[in-house]
Short mmCIF file of C-alpha atoms in Angstrom, two decimals:
data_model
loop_
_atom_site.label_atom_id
_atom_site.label_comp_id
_atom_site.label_asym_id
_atom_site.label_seq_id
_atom_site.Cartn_x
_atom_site.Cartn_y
_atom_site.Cartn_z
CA UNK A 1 0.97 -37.15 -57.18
CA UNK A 2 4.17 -35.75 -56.03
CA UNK A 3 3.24 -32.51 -56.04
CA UNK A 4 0.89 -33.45 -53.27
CA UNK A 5 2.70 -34.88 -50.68
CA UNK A 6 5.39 -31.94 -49.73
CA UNK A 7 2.19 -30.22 -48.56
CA UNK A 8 0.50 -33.85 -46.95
CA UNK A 9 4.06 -34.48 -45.38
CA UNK A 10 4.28 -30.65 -43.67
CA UNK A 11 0.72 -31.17 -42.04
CA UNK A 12 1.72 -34.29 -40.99
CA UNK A 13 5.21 -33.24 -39.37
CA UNK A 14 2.74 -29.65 -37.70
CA UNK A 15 0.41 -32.33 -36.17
CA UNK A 16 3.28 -34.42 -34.47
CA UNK A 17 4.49 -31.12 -33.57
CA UNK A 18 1.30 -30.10 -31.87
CA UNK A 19 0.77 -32.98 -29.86
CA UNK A 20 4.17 -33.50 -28.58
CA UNK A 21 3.99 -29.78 -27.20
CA UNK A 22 0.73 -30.23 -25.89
CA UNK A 23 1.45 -33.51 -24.50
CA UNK A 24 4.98 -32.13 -22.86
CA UNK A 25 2.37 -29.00 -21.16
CA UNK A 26 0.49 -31.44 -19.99
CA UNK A 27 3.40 -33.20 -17.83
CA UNK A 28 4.55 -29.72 -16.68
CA UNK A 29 6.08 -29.11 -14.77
CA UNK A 30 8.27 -31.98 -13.89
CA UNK A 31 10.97 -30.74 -11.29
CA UNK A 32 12.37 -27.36 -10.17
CA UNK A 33 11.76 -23.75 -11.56
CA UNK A 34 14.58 -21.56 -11.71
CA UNK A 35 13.39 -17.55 -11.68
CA UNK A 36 16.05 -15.13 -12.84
CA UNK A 37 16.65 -11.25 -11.45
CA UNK A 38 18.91 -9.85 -13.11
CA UNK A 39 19.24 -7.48 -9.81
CA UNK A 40 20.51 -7.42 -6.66
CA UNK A 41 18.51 -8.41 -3.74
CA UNK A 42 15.89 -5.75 -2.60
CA UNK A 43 15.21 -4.03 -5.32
CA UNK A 44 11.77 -3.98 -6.71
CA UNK A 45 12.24 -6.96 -9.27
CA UNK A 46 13.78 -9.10 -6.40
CA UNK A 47 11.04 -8.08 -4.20
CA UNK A 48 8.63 -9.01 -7.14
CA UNK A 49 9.97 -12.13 -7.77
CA UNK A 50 10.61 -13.16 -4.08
CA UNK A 51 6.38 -12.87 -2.73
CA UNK A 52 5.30 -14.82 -5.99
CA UNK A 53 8.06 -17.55 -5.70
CA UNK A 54 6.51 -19.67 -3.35
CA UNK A 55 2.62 -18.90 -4.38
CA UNK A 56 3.99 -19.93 -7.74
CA UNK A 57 5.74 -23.15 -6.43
CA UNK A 58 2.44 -23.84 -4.11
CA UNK A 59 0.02 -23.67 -7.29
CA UNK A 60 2.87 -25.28 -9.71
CA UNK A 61 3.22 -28.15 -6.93
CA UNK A 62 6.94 -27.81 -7.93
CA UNK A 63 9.85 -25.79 -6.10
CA UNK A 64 10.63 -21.92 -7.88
CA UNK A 65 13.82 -20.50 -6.97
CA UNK A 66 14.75 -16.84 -7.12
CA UNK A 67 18.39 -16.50 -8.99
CA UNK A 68 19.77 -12.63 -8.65
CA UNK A 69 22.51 -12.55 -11.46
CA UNK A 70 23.28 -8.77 -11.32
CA UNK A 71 25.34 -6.99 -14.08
CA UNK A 72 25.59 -4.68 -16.79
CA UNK A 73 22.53 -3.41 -16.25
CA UNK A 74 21.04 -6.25 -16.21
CA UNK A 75 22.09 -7.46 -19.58
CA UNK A 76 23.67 -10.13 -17.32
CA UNK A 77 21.10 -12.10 -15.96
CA UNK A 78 19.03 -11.63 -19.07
CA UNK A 79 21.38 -12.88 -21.64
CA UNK A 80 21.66 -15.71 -19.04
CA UNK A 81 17.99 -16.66 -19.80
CA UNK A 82 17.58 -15.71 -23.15
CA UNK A 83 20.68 -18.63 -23.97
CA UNK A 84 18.49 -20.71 -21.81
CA UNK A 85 16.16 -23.95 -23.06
CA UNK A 86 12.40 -22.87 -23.75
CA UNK A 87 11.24 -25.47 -21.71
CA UNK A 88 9.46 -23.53 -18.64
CA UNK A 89 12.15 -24.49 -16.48
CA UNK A 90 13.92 -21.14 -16.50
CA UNK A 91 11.86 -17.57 -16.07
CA UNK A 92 12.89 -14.12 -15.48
CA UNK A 93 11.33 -11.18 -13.65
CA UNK A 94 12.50 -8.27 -15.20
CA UNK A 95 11.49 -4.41 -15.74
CA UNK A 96 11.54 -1.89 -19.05
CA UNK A 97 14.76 -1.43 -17.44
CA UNK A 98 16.01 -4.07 -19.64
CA UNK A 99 14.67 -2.31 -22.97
CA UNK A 100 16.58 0.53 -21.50
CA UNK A 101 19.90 -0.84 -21.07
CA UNK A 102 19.63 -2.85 -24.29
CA UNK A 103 20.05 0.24 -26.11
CA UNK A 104 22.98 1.65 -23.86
CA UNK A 105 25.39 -1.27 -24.84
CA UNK A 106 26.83 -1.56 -28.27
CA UNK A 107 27.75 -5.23 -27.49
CA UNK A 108 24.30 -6.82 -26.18
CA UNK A 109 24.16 -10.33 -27.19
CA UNK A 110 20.48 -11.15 -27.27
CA UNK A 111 17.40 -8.93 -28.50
CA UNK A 112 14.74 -7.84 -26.02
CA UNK A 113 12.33 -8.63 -28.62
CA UNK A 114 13.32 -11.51 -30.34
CA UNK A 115 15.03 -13.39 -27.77
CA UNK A 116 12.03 -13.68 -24.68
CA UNK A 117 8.64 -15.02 -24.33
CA UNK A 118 6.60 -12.44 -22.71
CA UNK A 119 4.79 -13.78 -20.35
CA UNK A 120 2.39 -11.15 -18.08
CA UNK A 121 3.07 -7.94 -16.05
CA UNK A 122 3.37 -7.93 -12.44
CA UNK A 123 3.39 -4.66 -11.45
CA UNK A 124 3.78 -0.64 -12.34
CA UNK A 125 6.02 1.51 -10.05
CA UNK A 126 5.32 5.40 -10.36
CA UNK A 127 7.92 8.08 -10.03
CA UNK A 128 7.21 11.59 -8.66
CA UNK A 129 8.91 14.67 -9.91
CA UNK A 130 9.82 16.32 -6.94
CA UNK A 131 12.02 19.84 -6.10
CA UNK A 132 14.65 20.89 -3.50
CA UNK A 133 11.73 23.68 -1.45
CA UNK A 134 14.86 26.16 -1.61
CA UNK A 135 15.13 26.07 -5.10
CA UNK A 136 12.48 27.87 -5.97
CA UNK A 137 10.47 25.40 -8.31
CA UNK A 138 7.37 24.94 -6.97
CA UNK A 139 5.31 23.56 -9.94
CA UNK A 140 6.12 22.10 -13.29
CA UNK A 141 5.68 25.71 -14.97
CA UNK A 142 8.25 27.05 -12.46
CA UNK A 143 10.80 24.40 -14.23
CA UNK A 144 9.89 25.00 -17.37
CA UNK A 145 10.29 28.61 -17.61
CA UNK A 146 13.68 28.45 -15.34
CA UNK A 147 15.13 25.61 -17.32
CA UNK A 148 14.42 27.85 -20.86
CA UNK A 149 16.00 31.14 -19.47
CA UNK A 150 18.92 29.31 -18.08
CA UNK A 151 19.75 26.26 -20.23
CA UNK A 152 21.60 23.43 -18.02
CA UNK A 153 21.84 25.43 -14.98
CA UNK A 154 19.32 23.57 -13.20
CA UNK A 155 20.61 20.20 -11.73
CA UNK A 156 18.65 16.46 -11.28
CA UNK A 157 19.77 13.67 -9.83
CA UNK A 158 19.51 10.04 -10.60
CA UNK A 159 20.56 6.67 -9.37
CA UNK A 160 23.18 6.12 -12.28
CA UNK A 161 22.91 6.59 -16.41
CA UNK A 162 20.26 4.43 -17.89
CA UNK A 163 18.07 4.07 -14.33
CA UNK A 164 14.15 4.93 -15.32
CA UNK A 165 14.77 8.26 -12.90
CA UNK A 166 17.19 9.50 -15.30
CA UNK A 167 15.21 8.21 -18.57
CA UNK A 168 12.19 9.90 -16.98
CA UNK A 169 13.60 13.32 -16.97
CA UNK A 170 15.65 12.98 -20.51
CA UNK A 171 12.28 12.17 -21.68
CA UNK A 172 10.49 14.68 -19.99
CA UNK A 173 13.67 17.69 -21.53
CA UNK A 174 13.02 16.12 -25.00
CA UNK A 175 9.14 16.44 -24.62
CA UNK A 176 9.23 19.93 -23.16
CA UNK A 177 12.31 21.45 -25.28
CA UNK A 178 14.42 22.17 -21.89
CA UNK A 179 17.58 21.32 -21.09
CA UNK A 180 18.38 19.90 -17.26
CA UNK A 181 22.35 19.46 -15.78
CA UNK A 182 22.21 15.31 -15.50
CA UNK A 183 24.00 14.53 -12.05
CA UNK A 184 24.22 10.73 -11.77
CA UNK A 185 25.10 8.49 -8.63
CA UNK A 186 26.08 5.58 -7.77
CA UNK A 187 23.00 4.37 -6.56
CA UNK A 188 19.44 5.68 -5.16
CA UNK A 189 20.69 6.53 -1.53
CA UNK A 190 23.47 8.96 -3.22
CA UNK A 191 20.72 10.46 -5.36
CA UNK A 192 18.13 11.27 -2.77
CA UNK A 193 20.61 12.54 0.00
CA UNK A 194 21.99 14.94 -2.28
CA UNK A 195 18.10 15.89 -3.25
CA UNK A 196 17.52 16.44 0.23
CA UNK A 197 20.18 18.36 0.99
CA UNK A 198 19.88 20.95 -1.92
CA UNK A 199 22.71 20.30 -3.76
CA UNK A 200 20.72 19.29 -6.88
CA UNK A 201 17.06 20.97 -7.78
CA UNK A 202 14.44 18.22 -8.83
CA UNK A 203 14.77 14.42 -9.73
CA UNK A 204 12.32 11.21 -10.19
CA UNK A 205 11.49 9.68 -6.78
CA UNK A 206 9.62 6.45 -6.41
CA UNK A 207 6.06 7.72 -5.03
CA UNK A 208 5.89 6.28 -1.54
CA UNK A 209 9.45 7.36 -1.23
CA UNK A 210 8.79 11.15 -2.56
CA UNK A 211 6.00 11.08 -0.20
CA UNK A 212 7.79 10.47 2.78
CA UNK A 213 9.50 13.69 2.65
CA UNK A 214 6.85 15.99 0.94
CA UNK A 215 4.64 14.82 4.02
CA UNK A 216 8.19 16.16 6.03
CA UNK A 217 8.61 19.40 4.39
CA UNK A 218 11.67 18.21 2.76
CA UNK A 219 10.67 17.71 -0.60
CA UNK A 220 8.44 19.48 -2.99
CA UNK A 221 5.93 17.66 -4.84
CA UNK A 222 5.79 18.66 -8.88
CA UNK A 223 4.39 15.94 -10.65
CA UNK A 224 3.78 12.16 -10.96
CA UNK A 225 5.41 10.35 -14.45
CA UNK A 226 2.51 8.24 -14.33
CA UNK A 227 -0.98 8.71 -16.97
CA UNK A 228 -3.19 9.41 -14.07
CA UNK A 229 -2.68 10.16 -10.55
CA UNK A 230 -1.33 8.09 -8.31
CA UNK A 231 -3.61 6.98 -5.17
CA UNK A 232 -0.72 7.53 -2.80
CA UNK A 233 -0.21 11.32 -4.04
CA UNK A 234 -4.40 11.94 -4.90
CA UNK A 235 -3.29 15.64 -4.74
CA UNK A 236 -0.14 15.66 -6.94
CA UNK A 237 -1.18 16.52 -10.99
CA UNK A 238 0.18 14.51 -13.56
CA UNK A 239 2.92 15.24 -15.95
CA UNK A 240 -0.31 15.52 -18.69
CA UNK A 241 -2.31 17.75 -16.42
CA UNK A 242 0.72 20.16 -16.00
CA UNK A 243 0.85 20.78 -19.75
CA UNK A 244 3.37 17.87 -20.91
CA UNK A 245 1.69 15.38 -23.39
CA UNK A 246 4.04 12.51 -24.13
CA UNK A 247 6.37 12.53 -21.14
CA UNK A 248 4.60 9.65 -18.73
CA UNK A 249 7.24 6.95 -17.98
CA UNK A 250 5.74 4.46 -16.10
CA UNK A 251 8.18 1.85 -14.60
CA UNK A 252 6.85 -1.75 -15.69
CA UNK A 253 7.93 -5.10 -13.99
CA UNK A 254 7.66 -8.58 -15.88
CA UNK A 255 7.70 -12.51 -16.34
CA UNK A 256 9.12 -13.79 -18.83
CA UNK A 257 11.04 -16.86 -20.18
CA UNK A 258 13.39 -17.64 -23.24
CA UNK A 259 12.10 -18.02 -26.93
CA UNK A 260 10.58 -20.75 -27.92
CA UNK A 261 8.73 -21.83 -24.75
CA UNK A 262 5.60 -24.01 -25.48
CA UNK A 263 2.50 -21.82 -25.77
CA UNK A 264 0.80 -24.00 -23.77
CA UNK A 265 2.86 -23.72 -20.92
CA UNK A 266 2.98 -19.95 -21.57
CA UNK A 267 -0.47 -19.48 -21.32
CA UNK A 268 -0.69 -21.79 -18.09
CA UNK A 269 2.42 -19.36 -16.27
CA UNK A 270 0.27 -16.46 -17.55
CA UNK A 271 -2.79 -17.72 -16.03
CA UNK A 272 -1.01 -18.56 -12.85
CA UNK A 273 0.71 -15.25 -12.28
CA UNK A 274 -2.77 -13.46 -13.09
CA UNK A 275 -4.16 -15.41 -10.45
CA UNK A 276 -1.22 -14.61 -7.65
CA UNK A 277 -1.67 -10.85 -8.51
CA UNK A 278 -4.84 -11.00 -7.22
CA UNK A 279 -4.41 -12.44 -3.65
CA UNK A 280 -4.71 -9.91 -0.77
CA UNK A 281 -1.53 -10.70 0.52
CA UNK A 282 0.55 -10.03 -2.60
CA UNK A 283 -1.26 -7.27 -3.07
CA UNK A 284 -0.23 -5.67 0.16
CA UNK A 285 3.22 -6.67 -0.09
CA UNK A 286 3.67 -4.33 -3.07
CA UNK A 287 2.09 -1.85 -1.88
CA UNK A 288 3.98 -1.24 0.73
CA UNK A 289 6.99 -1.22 -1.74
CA UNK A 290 4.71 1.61 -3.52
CA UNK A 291 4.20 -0.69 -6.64
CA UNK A 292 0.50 -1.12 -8.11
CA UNK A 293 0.22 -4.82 -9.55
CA UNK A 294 -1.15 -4.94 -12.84
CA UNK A 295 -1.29 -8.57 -15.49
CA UNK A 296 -2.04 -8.54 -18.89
CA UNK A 297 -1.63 -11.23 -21.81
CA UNK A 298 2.11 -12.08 -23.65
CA UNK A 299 0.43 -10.06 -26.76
CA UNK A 300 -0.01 -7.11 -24.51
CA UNK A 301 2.73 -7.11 -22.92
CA UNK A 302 4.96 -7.84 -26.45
CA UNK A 303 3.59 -4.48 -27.81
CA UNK A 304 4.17 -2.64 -24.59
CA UNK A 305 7.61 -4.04 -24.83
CA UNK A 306 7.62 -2.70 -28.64
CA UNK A 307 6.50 0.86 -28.19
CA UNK A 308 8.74 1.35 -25.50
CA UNK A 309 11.88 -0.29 -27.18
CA UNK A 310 11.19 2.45 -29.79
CA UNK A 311 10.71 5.30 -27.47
CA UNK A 312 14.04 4.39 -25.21
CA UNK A 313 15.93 4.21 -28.29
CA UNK A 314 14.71 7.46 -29.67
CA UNK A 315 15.59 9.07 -26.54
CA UNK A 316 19.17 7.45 -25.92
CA UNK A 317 19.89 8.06 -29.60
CA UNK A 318 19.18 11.91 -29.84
CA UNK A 319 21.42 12.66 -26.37
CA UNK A 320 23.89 10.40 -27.36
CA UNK A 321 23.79 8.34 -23.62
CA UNK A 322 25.79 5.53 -23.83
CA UNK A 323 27.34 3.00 -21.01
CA UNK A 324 30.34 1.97 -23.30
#
């Protein structure tokens, strides 16, 4: 008889279980929705996060309001909400930036995997390997073949260590065996003036940025990161199409909240956020900021989240970048 009622008592304690989380979805939400960026304002997460804010609060019936808790790339604002209750109350919009910097810090105290209920995509952001016209690159094969017969002569530029423009192109030297002078900055504006001016060769460029000045003459279009062309740049090949498999690097923006929030109530954010993305006015919104939105389901967007966890650390690891 005993032997009988461990497994009678467990059912009995997964059915109370069930119910009370299904019963707690069903009064959610309650009160006010707190949505983390671990950003400053106006960058694309904050922009993100502030043009579904109040759709969300409209179709939630419930106030959501955007947080920016900059920091350690990020690693701020994110520990923030991974400590956080898993009660739907606290979100984050975030980026693969955060798989990124996870791996740059010896000391991170949660685990981008472990630590965060995925909850959809919001959006991909393309970057566009562009040239300096006087330096002579005019295609990806032009880099290629100057990179290999001068090893780190060529320069690139990036917003800071550990941005996706300087992943992009440590990804793309590790893909295509080259090896590119890495001069980082204290920020995009730094980055592109420099660019502009000639006094580094090529660098990632967000699309509708890049465009801007390939349209001018002052920029040289090479290649988009992304696995097919980008409608903004219909012309510009792709990082595949120019003979380098394995190189696209995609910049991803995402909801999420902390572990162990009710499935229930994941699968109702999920639903809601889908539904957002598809309104004309969001829609336009990002487009203008030259991001394409894009939703999927927390299983999708957990193995995007593991395949690129893998391939940031892979990278970091073999050229030793580190923020510490």
């Amino acid at each position: 008889m005993r032997k009988y009622l461990s497994p009678l008592i467990k059912a009995v304690v997964i059915g109370a279980a069930v119910l009370a989380t299904t019963a707690y979805a069903q009064t959610y939400p309650a009160r006010q929705i707190r949505l983390v960026v671990p950003y400053t304002p106006g960058t694309g997460m904050d922009t993100i996060a502030r043009v579904m804010a109040p759709k969300l609060a409209q179709r939630l019936g419930q106030p959501v309001v955007v947080e920016n808790m900059p920091g350690a790339s990020g690693n701020i604002g994110a520990n923030n909400v991974a400590k956080a209750n898993g009660d739907g109350y606290t979100l984050m919009l975030t980026a693969n930036t955060m798989l990124i910097a996870s791996n740059l810090y010896k000391a991170v105290p949660f685990n981008p995997l472990t630590d965060f209920a995925p909850i959809s995509l919001t959006a991909y952001g393309t970057l566009m390997l562009v040239s300096h016209p006087q330096s002579g690159i005019n295609s990806v094969a032009d880099l290629l073949t100057m990179a290999k017969a001068e090893p780190g002569k060529l320069t690139y530029s990036s917003p800071g260590v550990g941005t996706p423009h300087h992943m992009a192109m440590e990804l793309l030297s590790d893909v295509a065996g080259i090896k590119v002078l890495h001069v980082p900055y204290k920020g995009s504006a730094g980055a592109l003036t420099d660019l502009l001016g000639g006094q580094v060769n090529v660098g990632f460029v967000p699309v509708h940025v890049a465009m801007t000045h390939v349209k001018s003459g002052k920029l040289k279009a090479l290649a988009v990161g992304s696995p097919k062309r980008n409608a903004k740049a219909p012309d510009v090949p792709t990082l595949q199409e120019s003979g380098i498999r394995g190189a696209e690097a995609d910049m991803w923006y995402a909801v999420m909240a902390p572990k162990g929030t009710p499935a229930p109530i994941v699968t109702m954010l999920n639903t809601e956020v889908r539904g957002i993305l598809q309104m004309a006015d969001v829609k336009g919104t990002l487009d203008a900021q030259g991001l394409d939105p894009a939703s999927d389901t927390p299983e999708e967007l957990m193995s995007l989240m593991r395949r690129d966890s893998t391939r940031w650390a892979d990278i970091i690891r073999k050229n030793k970048i580190s923020m510490d």
